[in-house]
GROMACS .gro file of C-alpha atoms in nm:
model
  371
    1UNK     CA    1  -2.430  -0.374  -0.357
    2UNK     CA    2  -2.358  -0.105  -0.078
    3UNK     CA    3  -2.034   0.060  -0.081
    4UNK     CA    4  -1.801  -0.034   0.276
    5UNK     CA    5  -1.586   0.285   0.212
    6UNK     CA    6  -1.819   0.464   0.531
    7UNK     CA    7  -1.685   0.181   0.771
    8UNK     CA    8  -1.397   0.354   0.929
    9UNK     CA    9  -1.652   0.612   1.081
   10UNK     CA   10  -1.864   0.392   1.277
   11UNK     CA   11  -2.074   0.251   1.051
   12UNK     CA   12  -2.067  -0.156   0.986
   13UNK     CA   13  -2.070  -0.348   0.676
   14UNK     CA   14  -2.294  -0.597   0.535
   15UNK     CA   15  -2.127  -0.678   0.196
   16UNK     CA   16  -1.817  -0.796   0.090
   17UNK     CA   17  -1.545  -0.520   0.070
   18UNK     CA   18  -1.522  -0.442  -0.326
   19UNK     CA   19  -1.150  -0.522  -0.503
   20UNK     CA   20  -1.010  -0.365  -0.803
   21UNK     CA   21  -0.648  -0.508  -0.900
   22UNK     CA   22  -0.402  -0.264  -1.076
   23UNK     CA   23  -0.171  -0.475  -1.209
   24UNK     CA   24  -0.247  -0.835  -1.347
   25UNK     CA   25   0.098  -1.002  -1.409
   26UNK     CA   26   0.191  -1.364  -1.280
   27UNK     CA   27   0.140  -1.253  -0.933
   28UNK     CA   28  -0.239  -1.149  -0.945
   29UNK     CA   29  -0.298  -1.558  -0.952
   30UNK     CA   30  -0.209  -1.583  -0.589
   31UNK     CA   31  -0.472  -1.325  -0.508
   32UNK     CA   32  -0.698  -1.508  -0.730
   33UNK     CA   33  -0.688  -1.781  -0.538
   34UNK     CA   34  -0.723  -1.708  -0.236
   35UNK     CA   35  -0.989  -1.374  -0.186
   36UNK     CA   36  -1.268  -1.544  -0.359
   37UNK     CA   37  -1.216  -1.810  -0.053
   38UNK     CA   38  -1.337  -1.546   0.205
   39UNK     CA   39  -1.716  -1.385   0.223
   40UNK     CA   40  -1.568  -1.036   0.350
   41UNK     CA   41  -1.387  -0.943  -0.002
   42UNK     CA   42  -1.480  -0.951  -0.368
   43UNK     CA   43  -1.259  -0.903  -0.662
   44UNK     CA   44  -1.429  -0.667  -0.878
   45UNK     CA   45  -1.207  -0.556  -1.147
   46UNK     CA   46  -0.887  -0.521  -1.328
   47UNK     CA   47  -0.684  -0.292  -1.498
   48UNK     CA   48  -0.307  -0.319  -1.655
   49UNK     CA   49  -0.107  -0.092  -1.837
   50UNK     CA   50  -0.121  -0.357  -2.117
   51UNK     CA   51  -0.479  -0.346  -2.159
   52UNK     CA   52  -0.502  -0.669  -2.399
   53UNK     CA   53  -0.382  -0.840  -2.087
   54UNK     CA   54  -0.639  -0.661  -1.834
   55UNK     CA   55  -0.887  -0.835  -2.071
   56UNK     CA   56  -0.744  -1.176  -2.087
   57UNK     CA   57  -0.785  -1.190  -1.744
   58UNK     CA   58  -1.102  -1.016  -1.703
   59UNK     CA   59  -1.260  -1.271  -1.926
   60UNK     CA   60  -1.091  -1.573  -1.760
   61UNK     CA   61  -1.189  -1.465  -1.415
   62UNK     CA   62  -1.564  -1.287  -1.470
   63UNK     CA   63  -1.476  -0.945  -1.341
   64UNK     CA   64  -1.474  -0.645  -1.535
   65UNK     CA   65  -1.152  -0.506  -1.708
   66UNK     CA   66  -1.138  -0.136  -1.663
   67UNK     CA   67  -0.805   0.104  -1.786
   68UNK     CA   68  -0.606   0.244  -1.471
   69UNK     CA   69  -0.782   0.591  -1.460
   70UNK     CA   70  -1.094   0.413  -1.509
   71UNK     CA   71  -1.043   0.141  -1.211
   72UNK     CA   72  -0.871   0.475  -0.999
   73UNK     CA   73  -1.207   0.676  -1.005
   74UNK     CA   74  -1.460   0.367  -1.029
   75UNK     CA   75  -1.726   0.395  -0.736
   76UNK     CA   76  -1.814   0.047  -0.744
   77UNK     CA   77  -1.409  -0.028  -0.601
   78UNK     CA   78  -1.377   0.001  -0.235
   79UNK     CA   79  -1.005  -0.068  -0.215
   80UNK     CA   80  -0.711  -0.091  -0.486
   81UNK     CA   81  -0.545  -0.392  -0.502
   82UNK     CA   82  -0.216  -0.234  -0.606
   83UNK     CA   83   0.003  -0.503  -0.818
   84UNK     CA   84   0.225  -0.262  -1.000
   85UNK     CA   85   0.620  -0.260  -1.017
   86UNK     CA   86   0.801  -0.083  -0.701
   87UNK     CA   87   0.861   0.215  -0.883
   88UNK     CA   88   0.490   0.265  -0.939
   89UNK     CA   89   0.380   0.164  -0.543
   90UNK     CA   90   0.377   0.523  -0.443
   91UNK     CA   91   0.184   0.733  -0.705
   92UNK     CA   92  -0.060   0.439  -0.745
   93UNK     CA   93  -0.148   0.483  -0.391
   94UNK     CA   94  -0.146   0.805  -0.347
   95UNK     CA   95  -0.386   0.807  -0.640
   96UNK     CA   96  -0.614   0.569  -0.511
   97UNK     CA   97  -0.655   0.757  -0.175
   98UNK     CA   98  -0.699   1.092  -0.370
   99UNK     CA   99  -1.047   0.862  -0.532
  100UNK     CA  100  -1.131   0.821  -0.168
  101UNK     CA  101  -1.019   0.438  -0.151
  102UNK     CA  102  -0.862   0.189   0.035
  103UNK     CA  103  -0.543   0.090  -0.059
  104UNK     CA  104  -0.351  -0.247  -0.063
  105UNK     CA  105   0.000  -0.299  -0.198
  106UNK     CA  106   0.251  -0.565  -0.260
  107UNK     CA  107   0.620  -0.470  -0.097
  108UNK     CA  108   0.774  -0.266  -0.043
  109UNK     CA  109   0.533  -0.005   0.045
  110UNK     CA  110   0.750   0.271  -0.220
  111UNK     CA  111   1.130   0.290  -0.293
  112UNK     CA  112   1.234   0.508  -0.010
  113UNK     CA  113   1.062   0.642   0.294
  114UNK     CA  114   1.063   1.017   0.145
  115UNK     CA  115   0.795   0.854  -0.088
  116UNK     CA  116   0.601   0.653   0.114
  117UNK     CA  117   0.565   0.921   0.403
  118UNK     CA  118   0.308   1.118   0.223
  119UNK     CA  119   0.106   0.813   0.092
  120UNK     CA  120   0.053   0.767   0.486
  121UNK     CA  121  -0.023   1.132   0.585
  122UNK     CA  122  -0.259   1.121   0.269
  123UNK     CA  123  -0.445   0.787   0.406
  124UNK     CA  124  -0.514   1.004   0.747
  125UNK     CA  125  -0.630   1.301   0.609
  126UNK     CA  126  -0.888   1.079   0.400
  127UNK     CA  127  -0.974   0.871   0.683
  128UNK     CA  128  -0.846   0.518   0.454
  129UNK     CA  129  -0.682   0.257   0.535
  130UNK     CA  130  -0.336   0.162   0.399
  131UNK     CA  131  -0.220  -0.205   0.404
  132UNK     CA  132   0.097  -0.397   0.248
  133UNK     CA  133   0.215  -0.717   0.217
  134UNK     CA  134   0.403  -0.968   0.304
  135UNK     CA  135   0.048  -1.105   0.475
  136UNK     CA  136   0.271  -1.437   0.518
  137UNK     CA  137   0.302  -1.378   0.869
  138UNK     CA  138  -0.080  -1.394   0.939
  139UNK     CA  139  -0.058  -1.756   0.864
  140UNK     CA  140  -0.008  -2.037   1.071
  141UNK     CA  141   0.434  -2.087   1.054
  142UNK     CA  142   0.512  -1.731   1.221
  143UNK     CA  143   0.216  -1.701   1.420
  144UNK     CA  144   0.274  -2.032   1.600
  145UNK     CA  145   0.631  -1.939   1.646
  146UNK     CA  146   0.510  -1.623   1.854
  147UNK     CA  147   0.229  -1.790   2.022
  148UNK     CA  148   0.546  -2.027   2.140
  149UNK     CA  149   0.732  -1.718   2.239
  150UNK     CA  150   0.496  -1.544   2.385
  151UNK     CA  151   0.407  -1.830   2.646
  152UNK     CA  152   0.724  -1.847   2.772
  153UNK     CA  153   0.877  -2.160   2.536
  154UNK     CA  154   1.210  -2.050   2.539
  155UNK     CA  155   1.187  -1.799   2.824
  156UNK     CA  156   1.276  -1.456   2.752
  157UNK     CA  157   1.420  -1.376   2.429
  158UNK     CA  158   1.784  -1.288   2.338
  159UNK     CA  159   1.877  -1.250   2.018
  160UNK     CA  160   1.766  -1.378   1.650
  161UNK     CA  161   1.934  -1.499   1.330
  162UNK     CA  162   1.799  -1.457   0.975
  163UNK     CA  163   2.006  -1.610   0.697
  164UNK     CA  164   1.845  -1.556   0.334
  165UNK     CA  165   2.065  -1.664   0.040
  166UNK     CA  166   2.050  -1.733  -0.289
  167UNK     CA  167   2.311  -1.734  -0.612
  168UNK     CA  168   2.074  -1.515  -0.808
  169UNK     CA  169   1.746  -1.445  -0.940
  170UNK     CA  170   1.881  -1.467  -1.328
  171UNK     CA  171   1.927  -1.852  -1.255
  172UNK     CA  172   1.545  -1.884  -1.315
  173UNK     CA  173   1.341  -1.591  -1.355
  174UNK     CA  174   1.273  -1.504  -1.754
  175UNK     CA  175   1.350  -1.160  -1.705
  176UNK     CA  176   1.514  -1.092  -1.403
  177UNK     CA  177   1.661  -0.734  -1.435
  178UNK     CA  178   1.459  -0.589  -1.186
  179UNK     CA  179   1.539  -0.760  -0.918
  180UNK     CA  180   1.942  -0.585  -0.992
  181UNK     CA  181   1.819  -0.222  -0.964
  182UNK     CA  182   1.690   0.015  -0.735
  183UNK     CA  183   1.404  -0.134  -0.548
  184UNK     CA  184   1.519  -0.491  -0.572
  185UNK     CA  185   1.830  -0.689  -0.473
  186UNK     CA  186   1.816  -0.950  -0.195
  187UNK     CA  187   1.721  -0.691   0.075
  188UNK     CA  188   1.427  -0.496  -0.082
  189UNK     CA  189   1.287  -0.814  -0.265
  190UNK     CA  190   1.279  -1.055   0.007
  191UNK     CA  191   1.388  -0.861   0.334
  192UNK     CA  192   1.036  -0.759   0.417
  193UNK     CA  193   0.936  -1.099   0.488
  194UNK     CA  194   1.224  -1.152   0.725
  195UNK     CA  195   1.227  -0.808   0.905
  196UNK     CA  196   0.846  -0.780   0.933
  197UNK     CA  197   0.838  -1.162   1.106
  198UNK     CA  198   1.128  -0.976   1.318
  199UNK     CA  199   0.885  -0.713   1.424
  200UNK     CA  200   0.619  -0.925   1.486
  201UNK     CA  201   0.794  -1.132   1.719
  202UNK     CA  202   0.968  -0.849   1.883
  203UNK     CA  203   0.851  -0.552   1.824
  204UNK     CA  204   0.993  -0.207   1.690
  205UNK     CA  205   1.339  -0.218   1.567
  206UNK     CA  206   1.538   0.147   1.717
  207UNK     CA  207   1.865   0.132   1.532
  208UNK     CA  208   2.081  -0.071   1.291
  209UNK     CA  209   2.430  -0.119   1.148
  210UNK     CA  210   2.575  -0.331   0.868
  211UNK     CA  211   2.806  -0.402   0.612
  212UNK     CA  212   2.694  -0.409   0.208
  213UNK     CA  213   2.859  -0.540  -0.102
  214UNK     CA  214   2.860  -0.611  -0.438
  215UNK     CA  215   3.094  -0.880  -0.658
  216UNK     CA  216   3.215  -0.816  -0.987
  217UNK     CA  217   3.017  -1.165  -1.107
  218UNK     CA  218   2.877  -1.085  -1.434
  219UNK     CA  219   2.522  -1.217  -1.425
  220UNK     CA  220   2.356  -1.339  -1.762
  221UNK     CA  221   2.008  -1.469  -1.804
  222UNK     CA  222   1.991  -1.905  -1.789
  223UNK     CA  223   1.630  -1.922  -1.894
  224UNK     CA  224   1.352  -1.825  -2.189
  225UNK     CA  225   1.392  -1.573  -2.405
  226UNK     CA  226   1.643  -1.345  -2.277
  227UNK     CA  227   1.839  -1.619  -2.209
  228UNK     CA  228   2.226  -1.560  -2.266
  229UNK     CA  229   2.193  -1.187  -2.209
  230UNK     CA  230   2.377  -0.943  -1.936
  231UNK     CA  231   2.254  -0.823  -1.613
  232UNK     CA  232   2.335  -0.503  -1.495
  233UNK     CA  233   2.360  -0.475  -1.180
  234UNK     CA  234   2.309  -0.135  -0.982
  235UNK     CA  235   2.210  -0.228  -0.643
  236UNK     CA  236   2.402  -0.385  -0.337
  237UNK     CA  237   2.392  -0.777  -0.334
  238UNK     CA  238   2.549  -0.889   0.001
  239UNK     CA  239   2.407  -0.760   0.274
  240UNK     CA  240   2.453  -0.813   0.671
  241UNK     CA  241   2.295  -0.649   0.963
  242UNK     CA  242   2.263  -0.578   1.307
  243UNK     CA  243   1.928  -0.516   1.413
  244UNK     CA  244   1.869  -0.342   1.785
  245UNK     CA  245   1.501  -0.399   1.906
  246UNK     CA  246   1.336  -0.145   2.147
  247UNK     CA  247   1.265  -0.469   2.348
  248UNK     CA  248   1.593  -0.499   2.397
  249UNK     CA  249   1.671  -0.812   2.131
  250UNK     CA  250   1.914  -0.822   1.893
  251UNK     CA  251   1.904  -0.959   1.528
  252UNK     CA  252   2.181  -1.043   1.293
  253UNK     CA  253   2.016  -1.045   0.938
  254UNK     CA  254   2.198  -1.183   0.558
  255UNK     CA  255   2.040  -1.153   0.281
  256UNK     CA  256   2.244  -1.192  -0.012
  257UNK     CA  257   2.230  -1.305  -0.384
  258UNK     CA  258   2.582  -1.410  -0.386
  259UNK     CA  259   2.577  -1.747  -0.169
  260UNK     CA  260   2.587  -2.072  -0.424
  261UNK     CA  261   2.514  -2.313  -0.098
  262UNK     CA  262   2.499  -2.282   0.278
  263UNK     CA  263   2.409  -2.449   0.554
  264UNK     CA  264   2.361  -2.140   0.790
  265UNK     CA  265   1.994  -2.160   0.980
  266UNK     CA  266   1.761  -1.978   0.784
  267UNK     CA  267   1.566  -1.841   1.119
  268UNK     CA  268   1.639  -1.902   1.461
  269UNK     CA  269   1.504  -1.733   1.787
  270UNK     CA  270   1.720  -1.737   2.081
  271UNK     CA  271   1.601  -1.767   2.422
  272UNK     CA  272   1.682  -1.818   2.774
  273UNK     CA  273   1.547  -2.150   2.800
  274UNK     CA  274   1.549  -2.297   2.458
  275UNK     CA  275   1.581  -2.259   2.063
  276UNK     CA  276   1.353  -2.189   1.826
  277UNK     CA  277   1.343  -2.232   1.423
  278UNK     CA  278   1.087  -2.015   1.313
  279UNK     CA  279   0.933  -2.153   1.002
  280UNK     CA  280   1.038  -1.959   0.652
  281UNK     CA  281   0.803  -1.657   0.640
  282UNK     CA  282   0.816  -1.678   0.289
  283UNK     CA  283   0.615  -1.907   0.321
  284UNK     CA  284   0.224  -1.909   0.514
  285UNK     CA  285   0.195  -2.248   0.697
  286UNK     CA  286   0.493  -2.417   0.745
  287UNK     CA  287   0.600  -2.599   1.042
  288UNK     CA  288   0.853  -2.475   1.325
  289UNK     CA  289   1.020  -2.647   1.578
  290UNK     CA  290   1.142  -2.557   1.929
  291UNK     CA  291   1.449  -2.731   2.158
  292UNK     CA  292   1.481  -2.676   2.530
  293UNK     CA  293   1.666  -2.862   2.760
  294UNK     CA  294   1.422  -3.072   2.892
  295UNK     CA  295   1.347  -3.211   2.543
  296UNK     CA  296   1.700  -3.243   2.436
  297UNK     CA  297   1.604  -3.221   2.041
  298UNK     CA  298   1.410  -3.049   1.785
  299UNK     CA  299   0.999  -3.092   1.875
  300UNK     CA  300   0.761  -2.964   1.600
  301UNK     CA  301   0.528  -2.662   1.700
  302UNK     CA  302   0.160  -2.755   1.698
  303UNK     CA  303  -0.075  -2.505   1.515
  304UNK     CA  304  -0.171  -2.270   1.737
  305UNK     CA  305  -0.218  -1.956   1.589
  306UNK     CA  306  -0.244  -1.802   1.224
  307UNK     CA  307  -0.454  -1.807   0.962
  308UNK     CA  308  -0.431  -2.214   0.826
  309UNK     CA  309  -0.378  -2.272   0.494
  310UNK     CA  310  -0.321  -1.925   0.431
  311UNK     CA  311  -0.244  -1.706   0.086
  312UNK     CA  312  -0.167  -1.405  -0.058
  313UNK     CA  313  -0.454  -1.183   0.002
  314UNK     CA  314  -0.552  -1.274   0.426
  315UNK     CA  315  -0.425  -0.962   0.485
  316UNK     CA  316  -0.692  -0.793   0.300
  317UNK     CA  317  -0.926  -1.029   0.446
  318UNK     CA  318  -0.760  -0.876   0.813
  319UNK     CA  319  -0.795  -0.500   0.694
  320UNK     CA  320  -1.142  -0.593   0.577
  321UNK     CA  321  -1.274  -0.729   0.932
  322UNK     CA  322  -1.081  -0.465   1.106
  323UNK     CA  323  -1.285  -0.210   0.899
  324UNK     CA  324  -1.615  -0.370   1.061
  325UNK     CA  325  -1.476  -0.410   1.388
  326UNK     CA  326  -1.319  -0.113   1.450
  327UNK     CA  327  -0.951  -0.173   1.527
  328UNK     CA  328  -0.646  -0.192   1.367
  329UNK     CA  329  -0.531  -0.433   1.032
  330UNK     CA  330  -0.208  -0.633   1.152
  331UNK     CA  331  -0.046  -0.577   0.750
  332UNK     CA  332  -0.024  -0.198   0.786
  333UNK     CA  333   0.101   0.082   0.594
  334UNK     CA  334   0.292   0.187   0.947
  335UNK     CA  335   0.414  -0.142   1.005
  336UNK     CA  336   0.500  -0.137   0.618
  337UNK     CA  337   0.692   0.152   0.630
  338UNK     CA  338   0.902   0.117   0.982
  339UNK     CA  339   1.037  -0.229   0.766
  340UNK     CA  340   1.068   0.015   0.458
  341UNK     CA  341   1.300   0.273   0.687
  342UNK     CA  342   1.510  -0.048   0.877
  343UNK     CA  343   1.593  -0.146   0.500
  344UNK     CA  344   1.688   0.207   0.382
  345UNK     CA  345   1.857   0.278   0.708
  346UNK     CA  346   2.097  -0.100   0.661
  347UNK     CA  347   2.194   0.056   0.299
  348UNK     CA  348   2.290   0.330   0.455
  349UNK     CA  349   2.482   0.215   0.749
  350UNK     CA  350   2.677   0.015   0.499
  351UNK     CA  351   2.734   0.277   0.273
  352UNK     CA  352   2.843   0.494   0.549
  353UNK     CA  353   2.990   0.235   0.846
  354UNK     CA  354   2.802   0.392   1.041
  355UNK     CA  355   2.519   0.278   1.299
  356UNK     CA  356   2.157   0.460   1.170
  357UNK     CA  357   1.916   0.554   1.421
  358UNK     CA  358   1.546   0.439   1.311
  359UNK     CA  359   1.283   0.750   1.375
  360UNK     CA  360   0.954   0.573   1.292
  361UNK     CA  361   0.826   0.283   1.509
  362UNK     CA  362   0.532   0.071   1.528
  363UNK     CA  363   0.331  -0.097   1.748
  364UNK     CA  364   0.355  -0.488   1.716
  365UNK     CA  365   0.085  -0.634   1.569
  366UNK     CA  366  -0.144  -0.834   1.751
  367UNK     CA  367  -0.157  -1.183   1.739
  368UNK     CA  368  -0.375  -1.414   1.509
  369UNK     CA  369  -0.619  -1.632   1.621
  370UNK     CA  370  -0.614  -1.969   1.515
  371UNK     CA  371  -0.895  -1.993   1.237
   0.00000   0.00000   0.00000
């Protein structure tokens, strides 16, 4: 099988672009699932620091099970499927681009911009591509939602609300203490779903301010085996912020783990001439609704963009076909990175009361067909 790594310089690909997954925890299944559904990507290998795992899955799925360094320098892998914790987003990356591969990542794209600046200077210099999830905003709930906005819906668009809340992650995750240090809390762990749907509907975002907190709750694990034990805490888990678009719209954003019950909307887009409750981007193919006042009440959105029935891994399937066609992926490492800055730039204009300017921007992605 030909290798598709050439593709970025003109040349066009005839076989499915080659996967190798670093990192095979309970995530991985998603991936699993859905690549194998699409002829422009194969899942090739594996590799996992715990190697007896690598192999467990290896043998369940048919691929081969390789060690990290092994999978890294392997030139039968096109692009690195990169599955590791936050900490390890960065040097996996920049890793896999020093082999002269593609690289693929779950969020966020590294810790702090210092780190993931050079992973993106390293992709041009090797002519790869970087991509990052969340992909959930290829699929058929935000996409529609634009499509709506973008033909006029609502008219032009004002402002936007985002409302994320939860009372913790220790309430049901086994072994939840990641999600309480750097890297994690409510804003790094599920802000890039909301603030990349932000961009996508609106575009870059120019400058932000906020207001961050912690209580003094002590957390303890409720589930499996760690159950009954502390959770430190070392990162911020109340967070609000205003978000300033270079369109001109403004966002107010909460995500917090410190809310036992709300009924705040979870995502609302404001317009001239209507209303609309964008669908959870959590989520792939959920269904919005929009309000204007000729209706008078919530009507569903039709799909009418997106990817349907959509999973974790279209946005490989997106960088794949934009390798053979030329252009750019929508799930970027730029678009990736702006969200990574807006985060680190809220923390700080909490930490500081002060409003942060944003230096990166981005163009907004374009839209989705419906396919």
């Amino acid at each position: 099988m030909g290798s598709r790594l050439n593709a970025d310089r003109g040349g066009s690909a005839s076989s499915p672009l080659r996967i190798g997954i670093v990192g095979v925890g309970n995530i991985s299944a998603q991936y699993f699932a859905e690549l194998p559904r699409h002829a422009g990507v194969q899942i090739v290998a594996v590799a996992d620091v715990d190697q007896g795992r690598a192999d467990a899955v290896a043998t369940e799925r048919g691929v081969r099970s390789l060690t990290v360094d092994a999978l890294l320098a392997d030139p039968g892998v096109d692009l690195v499927l990169n599955l590791t914790i936050p900490a390890a987003h960065a040097e996996i990356a920049r890793r896999a681009l020093e082999a002269g591969k593609h690289v693929y990542g779950e969020k966020p794209l590294a810790l702090t911009p210092e780190q993931a600046q050079p992973v993106l200077q390293l992709a041009r210099d090797r002519g790869r591509r970087v991509g990052c999830a969340p992909d959930t905003v290829l699929g058929t709930g935000v996409q529609s939602a634009r499509r709506a906005l973008d033909d006029g819906r609502v008219g032009s668009p004002v402002a936007a609300s985002v409302h994320w809340s939860a009372p913790g992650h220790e309430l049901w995750h086994p072994s939840p203490a990641f999600y309480y240090q750097p890297g994690g809390g409510p804003l790094f762990d599920m802000g890039p779903y909301y603030l990349t749907s932000l961009v996508t509907l609106f575009g870059p975002v120019t400058r932000v301010s906020g207001t961050v907190r912690r209580s003094n709750r002590q957390r303890t694990v409720a589930t499996g085996a760690l159950a009954g034990e502390p959770v430190p805490v070392d990162v911020d888990t109340h967070i609000t912020a205003l978000l300033e678009h270079a369109s001109g719209v403004t966002a107010t954003v909460t995500m917090s783990f410190e809310v036992w019950a709300t009924r705040a909307p979870l995502f609302e887009v404001y317009g001239t001439e209507g209303t609309i409750a964008v669908p959870d981007p959590n989520h792939f193919s959920q269904t919005g609704e929009v309000w204007t006042p000729e209706s008078r009440q919530w009507m569903p959105l039709d799909d009418a963009a997106g990817f349907r029935d959509g999973g974790r891994g279209i946005g490989i399937v997106d960088l794949a076909e934009a390798i053979d066609e030329g252009r750019p992926h929508r799930a970027s490492g730029e678009l990736a990175f702006h969200v990574l800055e807006v985060m680190d730039a809220i923390l700080r204009a909490g930490a500081e009361h002060a409003v942060v300017d944003i230096a990166s921007t981005v163009e907004r992605p374009d839209a989705v067909a419906l396919r």
